[in-house]
Amino acid sequence: MLPFLSRADEAMDSNRDGIMQARETGTLGKLMVLLDLVTHADAPLRFTDILSLAGQPRGTLHRQLGHLVEEGLIEVDVDGRYAPGLRLLDFAARSWARNEFRLIAEPHLADLQQATGETVHLGVLRGSSIIYLDKVEGRQPVRMYSQIGNASPCYCTGVGKAALSRLPAESLANLLADLSFTRFTASTHVSAETLLAEIREIADLGYAFDREEHEAGIRCVAAPIWSEDRTFIGGVSITGPAYRLSMELLRQWAVPVQLAAGRIMEGMRIRLGPRR
Amino acid sequence: MLPFLSRADEAMDSNRDGIMQARETGTLGKLMVLLDLVTHADAPLRFTDILSLAGQPRGTLHRQLGHLVEEGLIEVDVDGRYAPGLRLLDFAARSWARNEFRLIAEPHLADLQQATGETVHLGVLRGSSIIYLDKVEGRQPVRMYSQIGNASPCYCTGVGKAALSRLPAESLANLLADLSFTRFTASTHVSAETLLAEIREIADLGYAFDREEHEAGIRCVAAPIWSEDRTFIGGVSITGPAYRLSMELLRQWAVPVQLAAGRIMEGMRIRLGPRR
DNA sequence: CGGGTTGTTCCATTATTCGGAACTTAATTT
DNA sequence: AAATTAAGTTCCGAATAATGGAACAACCCG
């Protein structure tokens, strides 16, 4: 597979108590759990905060954080609070700049934006999250990094549900089994049953809606993008405010979104060569 | 210090042979060296490429890469080549979105852009690199991530040289001693002596120029931003094409750039509280 | 088919991490 | 101001994970 392809069905190791489980990668796994804690927090965390979240012995945690700081993955402020480090930016900038999937999709996203005048997103399924890889807005200069790179749940985003509709049955079942739902709005799916029902519908139609399920007042229509072997799955979407995007309009736009998705898949096939 | 503050004088561990040294952080350090190799490469690397670059035994390297892949920091394509992983994006998006320095500087960058019509950059000194934290362009929608997050050398960028001019003498000496110069254009500094001479000048003037030293045809004027204890150092700059930005014009803009830098420092002081 | 290249697995040795406890420092209460 | 509690740091024997050499498998390519 291309560099942007990876197992779309890997499980996430977290539970509801805030205590995170180490992954099967020894030392690295434990450190990444900490990095996750620090980067996902709403504000810089103090040592004790992390201590209770990580459930590690004090001495151990102290050294682990020290190493992360030493490497620039985490930074410490005057008050001894831990915040994400800037070295992460450098890593990410490179990861993004050369991502093949993004490069292939880029022109088609621009076309779609031109055709509709609304914001276009490109996302990839990673675990049970959608990671947004690109965004093309109209008019106003984009607030960079605004959405790009962010991981959003798959069960309440258009791209997410579109992606799930192309997941092999077994992978989908595993993913749904481990999924925990958070109600963001009145229309957010909160059960695997209703979600699965909609995913089946989407699989037939070939496109998905987000009916203000993630953010009140925001709708979108999305189409899936997948590799033949289904190891790589993502999607494109058109997003905008509900007052401007009626469900009727979204239904009309399902066609151009699917066309764009098709062209991107075509581009992938060319890059991949005829053999696959 | 604030979360965005960290030792500005830490040394970088790399040498010219392409063999990178492990840092003093045990297992993590070794893995980060690998991640550096993969993210800094121009194209996905094959196992053997990394083998020669990293100078590790095959078995060891194999396991290390396996762990990085397992954690999503690196991804493997069909041909077994290694590329940066998308998990890095998620980390970085959060690191960026909540960075205090950037948040404080944001409005002043916009003002500066409005006043001059040219591109404004915000950067921070990390080791001997400048990491760009923000960018405000005129007109055209920004190509996101384009510059943001990128690490550039300190000795050939306006922000870099401005930052160096505020580094304590000892830290500066250490940094210069370890610096290795790459000639990007005809006017790039390639010796510590000439660089030091210019830095002394900049320290007096309070602003720095980039006279097409990093990229031919691109000039800039920059002013330093620093915390009182000099543990945090960065800068703002106005950048643009040489044909439009005469040296005369840049000299005029030195004033607004310094004013903007001053206002950002003021903002930092308020955030930090009166005690420091 | 044969020979080189590339990637993977195994396992005894070695180095690192682990984690309890003692210790220092800072903040809070009496 | 002294006493008390909380917060953060250091230490070191025991437990664990990383190391790296070598053997093994897969893949080209001529």
Coordinates of C-alpha atoms (C1' of nucleotides) in Angstrom, one line a residue:
Chain A
M1 CA 0.0 0.0 0.0
L2 CA 0.9 3.6 -0.3
P3 CA 2.4 5.4 2.7
F4 CA -1.1 6.7 3.6
L5 CA -2.5 3.3 3.8
S6 CA -2.6 1.4 7.1
R7 CA -4.8 -0.9 9.0
A8 CA -8.1 0.9 9.3
D9 CA -9.4 -1.5 12.0
E10 CA -6.9 -1.2 14.7
A11 CA -8.4 -0.9 18.2
M12 CA -7.9 2.0 20.5
D13 CA -6.7 1.3 24.0
S14 CA -8.6 3.5 26.3
N15 CA -11.4 3.1 28.8
R16 CA -13.9 5.3 30.5
D17 CA -12.1 5.6 33.8
G18 CA -9.5 7.9 32.3
I19 CA -6.9 5.2 33.1
M20 CA -5.2 4.3 29.8
Q21 CA -3.8 1.0 29.0
A22 CA -0.3 0.5 27.7
R23 CA -0.1 -0.7 24.1
E24 CA 2.0 -3.7 23.1
T25 CA 5.0 -1.6 22.2
G26 CA 6.9 -1.7 25.5
T27 CA 8.5 1.5 26.5
L28 CA 7.3 3.5 23.6
G29 CA 3.7 2.6 24.1
K30 CA 3.8 3.8 27.7
L31 CA 5.3 7.1 26.7
M32 CA 2.8 7.6 23.9
V33 CA 0.0 7.1 26.3
L34 CA 1.4 10.0 28.3
L35 CA 1.8 12.1 25.2
D36 CA -1.8 11.4 24.4
L37 CA -2.9 12.5 27.8
V38 CA -1.0 15.8 27.6
T39 CA -1.9 16.6 24.0
H40 CA -5.6 15.8 24.5
A41 CA -6.0 17.8 27.7
D42 CA -7.9 21.1 27.5
A43 CA -5.1 22.9 29.4
P44 CA -1.6 22.2 30.6
L45 CA -1.6 19.5 33.2
R46 CA 0.3 19.4 36.4
F47 CA 2.3 16.5 37.6
T48 CA -0.3 15.3 39.9
D49 CA -3.0 15.5 37.3
I50 CA -1.1 13.3 35.0
L51 CA -0.3 11.0 38.0
S52 CA -3.9 10.3 38.6
L53 CA -4.7 10.0 34.9
A54 CA -1.9 7.7 34.0
G55 CA -2.0 5.5 37.2
Q56 CA 1.8 5.1 37.2
P57 CA 4.1 5.2 40.3
R58 CA 5.4 8.6 41.0
G59 CA 9.0 7.8 40.3
T60 CA 8.3 6.2 37.0
L61 CA 6.1 8.9 35.8
H62 CA 8.6 11.5 36.8
R63 CA 11.3 9.9 34.6
Q64 CA 9.0 9.3 31.7
L65 CA 7.9 12.9 31.6
G66 CA 11.5 13.9 31.9
H67 CA 12.4 12.0 28.8
L68 CA 9.5 13.4 26.8
V69 CA 10.5 16.9 27.8
E70 CA 14.1 16.2 26.9
E71 CA 13.0 15.2 23.5
G72 CA 10.8 18.2 23.0
L73 CA 7.6 16.3 22.7
I74 CA 6.3 18.0 25.8
E75 CA 7.2 21.3 27.4
V76 CA 7.1 22.5 31.0
D77 CA 6.0 25.9 32.0
V78 CA 7.1 28.0 35.0
D79 CA 4.4 26.6 37.1
G80 CA 5.6 23.1 36.3
R81 CA 2.7 22.3 34.1
Y82 CA 3.0 20.1 31.0
A83 CA 1.9 21.1 27.6
P84 CA 2.5 19.7 24.1
G85 CA 5.9 20.4 22.6
L86 CA 6.7 22.2 19.4
R87 CA 8.8 19.5 18.0
L88 CA 5.5 17.8 17.2
L89 CA 4.8 20.6 14.8
D90 CA 7.9 19.9 12.8
F91 CA 7.1 16.2 12.5
A92 CA 3.6 16.9 11.5
A93 CA 4.5 19.6 8.9
R94 CA 6.6 17.0 7.1
S95 CA 4.0 14.2 7.5
W96 CA 1.4 16.5 5.9
A97 CA 3.5 18.1 3.2
R98 CA 4.4 14.8 1.5
N99 CA 1.3 12.7 2.2
E100 CA 0.5 11.1 -1.1
F101 CA -3.2 10.7 -0.6
R102 CA -3.6 14.4 0.1
L103 CA -1.5 15.3 -2.9
I104 CA -3.6 13.2 -5.2
A105 CA -6.8 14.6 -3.8
E106 CA -5.8 18.3 -3.7
P107 CA -7.0 19.4 -7.1
H108 CA -10.3 17.5 -6.9
L109 CA -11.0 19.2 -3.5
A110 CA -10.4 22.6 -5.1
D111 CA -12.7 21.7 -8.0
L112 CA -15.4 20.7 -5.6
Q113 CA -15.0 23.9 -3.6
Q114 CA -15.3 25.9 -6.8
A115 CA -18.4 24.1 -7.8
T116 CA -20.3 24.5 -4.6
G117 CA -18.8 27.5 -2.9
E118 CA -18.8 25.7 0.4
T119 CA -16.0 24.2 2.6
V120 CA -14.6 20.9 1.4
H121 CA -12.9 18.4 3.8
L122 CA -10.7 15.3 3.2
G123 CA -10.4 12.7 5.9
V124 CA -8.9 9.3 6.6
L125 CA -10.1 6.6 9.0
R126 CA -7.6 5.8 11.6
G127 CA -8.8 3.4 14.3
S128 CA -12.3 4.7 15.2
S129 CA -11.4 8.3 14.4
I130 CA -11.4 10.4 11.3
I131 CA -8.3 12.4 10.8
Y132 CA -8.8 15.5 8.6
L133 CA -6.0 15.8 6.1
D134 CA -7.1 18.8 4.1
K135 CA -9.7 21.6 4.0
V136 CA -10.5 24.0 1.2
E137 CA -12.5 27.0 2.2
G138 CA -14.0 29.8 0.1
R139 CA -13.1 33.5 0.3
Q140 CA -11.5 34.3 3.6
P141 CA -7.9 33.2 4.3
V142 CA -8.1 29.9 6.1
R143 CA -7.3 29.8 9.7
M144 CA -4.5 27.2 9.4
Y145 CA -4.4 24.0 11.3
S146 CA -8.0 24.9 12.2
Q147 CA -9.4 21.5 11.4
I148 CA -6.5 19.8 9.7
G149 CA -4.9 17.1 11.8
N150 CA -7.8 17.0 14.1
A151 CA -9.2 13.6 15.0
S152 CA -13.0 13.4 15.2
P153 CA -15.2 10.5 16.0
C154 CA -16.3 8.4 13.1
Y155 CA -19.9 7.9 14.2
C156 CA -21.0 11.5 14.0
T157 CA -19.2 12.9 11.0
G158 CA -20.2 12.6 7.4
V159 CA -16.7 11.4 6.3
G160 CA -16.7 9.0 9.2
K161 CA -20.0 7.3 8.4
A162 CA -19.2 7.2 4.7
A163 CA -15.9 5.5 5.6
L164 CA -17.5 3.0 7.9
S165 CA -19.8 2.0 5.0
R166 CA -16.9 0.7 3.1
L167 CA -15.3 -1.2 6.0
P168 CA -15.3 -5.1 5.7
A169 CA -18.1 -6.6 7.8
E170 CA -15.7 -8.1 10.4
S171 CA -13.7 -4.9 10.9
L172 CA -16.8 -2.9 11.2
A173 CA -18.2 -5.3 13.9
N174 CA -15.0 -5.1 15.9
L175 CA -14.9 -1.3 15.6
L176 CA -18.5 -0.9 16.7
A177 CA -18.0 -3.3 19.6
D178 CA -15.3 -1.1 21.0
L179 CA -16.9 2.2 20.3
S180 CA -18.1 4.4 23.1
F181 CA -20.6 7.1 22.1
T182 CA -20.6 10.7 23.3
R183 CA -23.7 12.7 22.6
F184 CA -22.6 16.0 21.0
T185 CA -26.0 17.2 19.8
A186 CA -29.6 16.0 19.9
S187 CA -29.1 14.0 16.7
T188 CA -25.8 12.3 17.5
H189 CA -26.0 8.5 17.3
V190 CA -25.6 7.0 20.7
S191 CA -26.1 3.3 20.0
A192 CA -24.3 0.8 17.7
E193 CA -27.7 -0.4 16.5
T194 CA -29.0 2.8 15.0
L195 CA -25.5 3.6 13.7
L196 CA -25.2 0.2 12.0
A197 CA -28.6 0.7 10.4
E198 CA -27.6 4.0 8.9
I199 CA -24.3 2.6 7.7
R200 CA -26.1 -0.1 5.8
E201 CA -28.2 2.6 4.2
I202 CA -25.1 4.6 3.3
A203 CA -23.5 1.5 1.8
D204 CA -26.4 1.3 -0.6
L205 CA -26.7 4.9 -1.4
G206 CA -22.9 5.6 -1.7
Y207 CA -23.0 8.8 0.3
A208 CA -23.6 10.0 3.8
F209 CA -25.1 13.0 5.6
D210 CA -24.1 14.6 8.8
R211 CA -27.4 16.0 10.1
E212 CA -26.0 18.3 12.8
E213 CA -24.7 15.3 14.6
H214 CA -21.3 16.6 15.6
E215 CA -22.0 20.3 15.9
A216 CA -25.4 22.0 16.1
G217 CA -26.1 24.1 13.0
I218 CA -23.5 22.3 10.8
R219 CA -24.5 19.9 8.1
C220 CA -22.5 18.0 5.5
V221 CA -22.7 15.4 2.7
A222 CA -19.8 13.0 2.2
A223 CA -18.7 10.2 -0.1
P224 CA -16.3 7.4 0.8
I225 CA -12.9 6.8 -0.8
W226 CA -11.4 3.3 -0.5
S227 CA -8.6 1.1 -1.8
E228 CA -9.6 -2.1 -3.4
D229 CA -8.4 -4.2 -0.5
R230 CA -10.2 -1.9 2.0
T231 CA -7.1 -1.4 4.1
F232 CA -7.3 2.3 3.3
I233 CA -10.5 4.1 3.8
G234 CA -11.3 7.8 3.9
G235 CA -13.8 10.3 2.4
V236 CA -14.6 13.8 1.0
S237 CA -17.3 16.1 2.3
I238 CA -19.0 19.4 1.7
T239 CA -19.7 21.1 4.9
G240 CA -21.6 24.3 5.9
P241 CA -24.2 26.0 8.1
A242 CA -27.6 24.4 8.2
Y243 CA -29.4 27.6 7.3
R244 CA -27.6 27.7 4.0
L245 CA -27.4 24.0 3.3
S246 CA -30.9 22.5 3.2
M247 CA -31.2 18.8 3.1
E248 CA -32.5 19.1 -0.4
L249 CA -29.4 21.0 -1.5
L250 CA -27.2 18.4 0.2
R251 CA -29.0 15.6 -1.7
Q252 CA -28.2 17.4 -4.9
W253 CA -24.6 17.8 -4.0
A254 CA -24.3 14.0 -3.3
V255 CA -23.6 13.6 -7.0
P256 CA -20.6 16.0 -7.3
V257 CA -19.2 14.7 -4.0
Q258 CA -19.4 11.1 -5.3
L259 CA -17.8 12.2 -8.6
A260 CA -14.9 13.9 -6.8
A261 CA -14.4 10.8 -4.6
G262 CA -14.4 8.7 -7.8
R263 CA -11.8 10.9 -9.4
I264 CA -9.6 10.7 -6.3
M265 CA -9.8 6.9 -6.3
E266 CA -8.9 7.0 -10.0
G267 CA -5.9 9.0 -9.1
M268 CA -4.9 6.5 -6.5
R269 CA -5.2 3.6 -8.9
I270 CA -2.9 5.4 -11.4
R271 CA -0.3 6.1 -8.7
L272 CA -0.6 2.5 -7.4
G273 CA -0.1 1.1 -10.8
P274 CA -2.3 -1.4 -12.7
R275 CA -1.3 -4.5 -10.7
R276 CA -3.4 -3.8 -7.6
Chain B
M1 CA 7.7 29.9 32.2
L2 CA 4.7 29.5 29.9
P3 CA 4.2 26.3 28.1
F4 CA 5.9 27.8 25.0
L5 CA 9.0 28.5 26.9
S6 CA 11.9 26.0 27.0
R7 CA 15.6 25.9 26.9
A8 CA 16.6 27.8 23.8
D9 CA 20.2 26.6 23.9
E10 CA 19.8 22.8 23.7
A11 CA 22.2 21.2 21.4
M12 CA 21.1 19.2 18.4
D13 CA 22.6 15.7 18.0
S14 CA 23.5 15.1 14.5
N15 CA 26.7 15.0 12.5
R16 CA 27.7 15.2 8.9
D17 CA 28.1 11.4 8.2
G18 CA 24.4 10.9 8.2
I19 CA 24.8 8.8 11.3
M20 CA 22.8 10.2 14.1
Q21 CA 23.7 10.0 17.7
A22 CA 21.3 8.8 20.4
R23 CA 20.2 11.5 22.9
E24 CA 20.4 10.9 26.6
T25 CA 16.9 9.6 26.8
G26 CA 17.5 5.9 26.4
T27 CA 15.0 4.0 24.4
L28 CA 12.9 7.0 23.5
G29 CA 15.9 9.0 22.2
K30 CA 16.9 6.2 19.8
L31 CA 13.4 5.9 18.5
M32 CA 13.1 9.7 18.0
V33 CA 16.3 9.6 15.9
L34 CA 14.6 7.1 13.6
L35 CA 11.4 9.2 13.5
D36 CA 13.6 12.2 12.6
L37 CA 15.2 10.2 9.8
V38 CA 11.9 9.2 8.3
T39 CA 10.2 12.5 8.6
H40 CA 13.1 14.5 7.3
A41 CA 13.6 12.3 4.2
D42 CA 12.5 13.6 0.9
A43 CA 10.7 10.4 0.1
P44 CA 9.6 7.3 1.9
L45 CA 12.7 5.2 2.9
R46 CA 13.2 1.5 2.5
F47 CA 14.4 -0.6 5.3
T48 CA 17.9 -0.7 3.9
D49 CA 18.1 3.0 3.5
I50 CA 17.3 3.5 7.2
L51 CA 19.7 0.8 8.1
S52 CA 22.6 2.6 6.6
L53 CA 21.5 6.0 7.9
A54 CA 20.8 4.8 11.5
G55 CA 23.8 2.5 11.8
Q56 CA 21.9 0.0 13.9
P57 CA 22.0 -3.8 13.7
R58 CA 19.3 -5.2 11.5
G59 CA 17.4 -7.0 14.1
T60 CA 17.3 -4.0 16.4
L61 CA 16.2 -1.6 13.7
H62 CA 13.5 -4.0 12.6
R63 CA 12.0 -4.1 16.0
Q64 CA 12.3 -0.3 16.6
L65 CA 10.6 0.5 13.3
G66 CA 7.9 -2.1 14.2
H67 CA 7.2 -0.2 17.4
L68 CA 7.0 3.1 15.6
V69 CA 4.6 1.7 13.1
E70 CA 2.5 0.0 15.8
E71 CA 2.1 3.4 17.4
G72 CA 1.1 5.1 14.2
L73 CA 4.1 7.5 14.2
I74 CA 5.4 5.9 11.0
E75 CA 3.5 4.1 8.2
V76 CA 4.5 1.4 5.8
D77 CA 3.5 1.3 2.2
V78 CA 2.9 -1.7 0.0
D79 CA 6.5 -1.7 -1.1
G80 CA 7.6 -1.8 2.5
R81 CA 8.8 1.8 2.5
Y82 CA 8.5 3.9 5.6
A83 CA 6.8 7.3 5.7
P84 CA 5.6 9.7 8.5
G85 CA 2.5 8.6 10.2
L86 CA -0.8 10.5 10.4
R87 CA -0.9 10.3 14.2
L88 CA 1.7 13.0 14.2
L89 CA -0.9 15.3 12.7
D90 CA -3.3 14.8 15.5
F91 CA -0.6 15.6 18.1
A92 CA 0.5 18.7 16.2
A93 CA -2.9 20.1 15.7
R94 CA -3.4 20.2 19.4
S95 CA 0.0 21.5 20.1
W96 CA -0.6 24.3 17.8
A97 CA -4.2 25.2 18.7
R98 CA -3.5 25.8 22.3
N99 CA 0.0 27.3 22.1
E100 CA -0.1 30.4 24.3
F101 CA 2.6 32.4 22.5
R102 CA 0.8 32.0 19.2
L103 CA -2.5 33.0 20.7
I104 CA -1.0 36.1 22.2
A105 CA 0.7 37.1 19.0
E106 CA -2.2 36.3 16.6
P107 CA -3.9 39.8 16.6
H108 CA -0.6 41.6 16.3
L109 CA 0.4 39.5 13.3
A110 CA -2.9 40.3 11.6
D111 CA -2.3 44.0 12.2
L112 CA 1.1 43.9 10.8
Q113 CA -0.1 42.1 7.7
Q114 CA -2.8 44.7 7.2
A115 CA -0.3 47.5 7.6
T116 CA 2.1 46.2 5.1
G117 CA 0.2 43.9 2.8
E118 CA 3.0 41.3 2.9
T119 CA 3.3 38.0 4.5
V120 CA 3.9 37.9 8.3
H121 CA 5.7 35.1 10.1
L122 CA 6.0 34.2 13.8
G123 CA 8.8 31.9 14.8
V124 CA 10.4 30.4 17.9
L125 CA 14.0 29.4 18.5
R126 CA 14.3 25.7 19.3
G127 CA 17.9 24.4 19.5
S128 CA 19.5 25.9 16.4
S129 CA 16.3 25.9 14.4
I130 CA 13.5 28.4 14.0
I131 CA 10.1 26.7 14.2
Y132 CA 7.4 28.7 12.4
L133 CA 4.3 28.9 14.6
D134 CA 2.1 31.1 12.5
K135 CA 1.8 32.8 9.1
V136 CA -0.6 35.5 7.9
E137 CA -0.7 36.0 4.2
G138 CA -2.6 38.6 2.2
R139 CA -5.2 37.9 -0.5
Q140 CA -5.1 34.3 -1.6
P141 CA -6.3 31.5 0.7
V142 CA -3.3 30.2 2.6
R143 CA -1.9 26.9 1.6
M144 CA -2.1 25.5 5.0
Y145 CA 0.8 23.9 6.8
S146 CA 2.9 25.4 4.1
Q147 CA 5.4 27.0 6.4
I148 CA 3.9 26.5 9.8
G149 CA 5.6 23.9 11.8
N150 CA 8.6 23.8 9.5
A151 CA 12.0 24.1 11.2
S152 CA 14.5 26.4 9.4
P153 CA 18.1 27.1 10.2
C154 CA 18.6 30.1 12.5
Y155 CA 21.6 31.5 10.7
C156 CA 19.9 32.3 7.4
T157 CA 16.5 33.5 8.4
G158 CA 15.5 36.9 9.6
V159 CA 13.6 35.6 12.6
G160 CA 16.6 33.3 13.4
K161 CA 19.2 36.0 13.4
A162 CA 16.9 38.4 15.3
A163 CA 16.4 35.6 17.9
L164 CA 20.2 34.9 18.2
S165 CA 20.8 38.6 18.9
R166 CA 18.9 38.2 22.2
L167 CA 20.5 35.0 23.3
P168 CA 22.9 35.2 26.4
A169 CA 26.5 35.3 25.3
E170 CA 27.3 31.9 26.6
S171 CA 24.3 30.2 25.0
L172 CA 25.1 31.9 21.8
A173 CA 28.7 30.7 21.9
N174 CA 27.6 27.1 22.5
L175 CA 25.1 27.3 19.7
L176 CA 27.6 28.7 17.2
A177 CA 30.2 26.2 18.1
D178 CA 27.9 23.3 17.2
L179 CA 26.5 24.9 14.1
S180 CA 27.1 23.5 10.7
F181 CA 26.4 25.8 7.8
T182 CA 24.8 24.9 4.5
R183 CA 25.0 27.4 1.7
F184 CA 21.5 27.9 0.3
T185 CA 22.2 31.0 -1.8
A186 CA 25.2 33.2 -2.7
S187 CA 24.6 35.4 0.4
T188 CA 24.1 32.7 3.0
H189 CA 26.4 33.0 6.0
V190 CA 28.8 30.1 6.0
S191 CA 31.1 30.9 8.9
A192 CA 30.4 31.6 12.6
E193 CA 32.6 34.7 12.4
T194 CA 30.6 36.7 9.9
L195 CA 27.4 35.5 11.5
L196 CA 28.5 36.6 14.9
A197 CA 29.5 40.0 13.5
E198 CA 26.1 40.5 12.0
I199 CA 24.4 39.3 15.2
R200 CA 26.2 42.0 17.2
E201 CA 25.0 44.6 14.7
I202 CA 21.5 43.3 15.0
A203 CA 21.7 43.4 18.8
D204 CA 22.4 47.1 18.5
L205 CA 19.8 47.9 15.9
G206 CA 17.0 45.8 17.3
Y207 CA 16.0 44.2 14.0
A208 CA 17.4 41.9 11.3
F209 CA 17.3 41.4 7.6
D210 CA 17.3 38.3 5.5
R211 CA 19.0 39.4 2.3
E212 CA 18.0 36.4 0.2
E213 CA 20.1 34.2 2.4
H214 CA 17.7 31.3 2.6
E215 CA 15.9 31.5 -0.7
A216 CA 17.0 33.5 -3.7
G217 CA 14.6 36.3 -4.4
I218 CA 13.1 36.4 -0.9
R219 CA 13.8 39.1 1.6
C220 CA 12.6 39.9 5.0
V221 CA 12.9 42.1 8.0
A222 CA 12.4 40.7 11.5
A223 CA 12.4 41.7 15.1
P224 CA 13.1 39.6 18.2
I225 CA 10.7 38.6 20.9
W226 CA 12.1 37.5 24.2
S227 CA 11.2 36.7 27.8
E228 CA 13.1 38.7 30.5
D229 CA 15.2 35.6 31.5
R230 CA 16.0 34.9 27.9
T231 CA 14.9 31.3 28.2
F232 CA 12.2 31.9 25.5
I233 CA 13.2 33.6 22.3
G234 CA 11.4 34.1 19.0
G235 CA 10.6 36.7 16.5
V236 CA 8.2 38.3 13.9
S237 CA 9.0 39.0 10.4
I238 CA 7.6 40.5 7.2
T239 CA 8.6 38.5 4.1
G240 CA 8.2 39.0 0.4
P241 CA 9.8 38.9 -3.0
A242 CA 12.9 41.0 -3.5
Y243 CA 11.5 42.8 -6.6
R244 CA 8.7 44.2 -4.4
L245 CA 10.6 44.7 -1.2
S246 CA 13.6 47.0 -1.7
M247 CA 16.1 47.2 1.1
E248 CA 14.9 50.7 1.6
L249 CA 11.3 49.6 2.1
L250 CA 12.5 46.9 4.5
R251 CA 14.4 49.5 6.5
Q252 CA 11.2 51.5 6.8
W253 CA 9.3 48.5 7.9
A254 CA 11.8 47.8 10.7
V255 CA 9.8 50.2 12.8
P256 CA 6.3 48.5 12.6
V257 CA 7.9 45.1 13.0
Q258 CA 9.6 46.2 16.2
L259 CA 6.4 47.8 17.4
A260 CA 4.5 44.5 16.8
A261 CA 7.2 42.6 18.6
G262 CA 7.0 45.0 21.5
R263 CA 3.2 44.6 21.7
I264 CA 3.5 40.8 21.7
M265 CA 6.1 41.0 24.5
E266 CA 3.7 43.2 26.4
G267 CA 1.0 40.7 25.9
M268 CA 3.3 38.0 27.3
R269 CA 4.1 40.1 30.4
I270 CA 0.4 40.5 31.1
R271 CA -0.2 36.8 30.8
L272 CA 2.8 36.0 32.9
G273 CA 1.7 38.3 35.7
P274 CA 3.6 41.2 37.2
R275 CA 6.0 39.0 39.3
R276 CA 8.3 37.9 36.5
Chain C
dC1 C1' 18.6 -22.3 -11.5
dG2 C1' 22.0 -19.9 -8.6
dG3 C1' 23.7 -15.8 -6.1
dG4 C1' 23.1 -11.6 -4.2
dT5 C1' 19.9 -8.5 -1.9
dT6 C1' 16.4 -7.6 1.3
dG7 C1' 13.6 -8.3 5.1
dT8 C1' 12.3 -11.3 9.3
dT9 C1' 12.8 -14.2 13.5
dC10 C1' 15.2 -16.1 17.5
dC11 C1' 17.4 -15.9 22.0
dA12 C1' 21.1 -15.5 25.5
dT13 C1' 23.3 -11.2 27.0
dT14 C1' 23.1 -6.6 28.5
dA15 C1' 21.2 -2.3 29.5
dT16 C1' 17.1 0.2 30.8
dT17 C1' 13.1 0.7 33.0
dC18 C1' 10.4 -0.1 37.1
dG19 C1' 8.5 1.2 41.5
dG20 C1' 8.7 1.4 46.4
dA21 C1' 10.4 4.4 49.7
dA22 C1' 13.0 8.1 51.5
dC23 C1' 13.8 12.8 50.9
dT24 C1' 13.3 17.9 49.7
dT25 C1' 10.6 21.7 48.8
dA26 C1' 6.4 24.4 48.6
dA27 C1' 1.8 25.5 50.1
dT28 C1' -1.8 25.5 53.6
dT29 C1' -3.6 25.4 58.1
dT30 C1' -3.6 26.1 63.0
Chain D
dA1 C1' 5.7 31.1 63.2
dA2 C1' 5.3 26.3 63.7
dA3 C1' 2.9 22.3 62.3
dT4 C1' 0.8 19.8 58.8
dT5 C1' -0.2 18.4 54.4
dA6 C1' 0.6 18.3 49.6
dA7 C1' 3.7 18.3 45.6
dG8 C1' 7.7 17.1 43.4
dT9 C1' 12.4 14.8 43.1
dT10 C1' 16.0 11.3 43.9
dC11 C1' 17.7 6.6 44.8
dC12 C1' 18.6 1.8 44.1
dG13 C1' 17.8 -3.4 44.0
dA14 C1' 14.5 -6.1 41.2
dA15 C1' 12.0 -6.8 37.1
dT16 C1' 11.7 -6.1 32.3
dA17 C1' 12.6 -4.7 27.9
dA18 C1' 16.1 -3.7 24.4
dT19 C1' 20.2 -5.4 22.1
dG20 C1' 22.7 -7.5 18.4
dG21 C1' 24.7 -11.5 16.3
dA22 C1' 23.4 -15.2 13.6
dA23 C1' 20.4 -18.2 11.3
dC24 C1' 16.4 -18.2 8.4
dA25 C1' 13.0 -16.9 4.7
dA26 C1' 11.6 -14.3 0.5
dC27 C1' 12.6 -11.9 -3.3
dC28 C1' 14.7 -10.3 -7.3
dC29 C1' 17.5 -10.3 -11.3
dG30 C1' 20.4 -12.0 -14.5

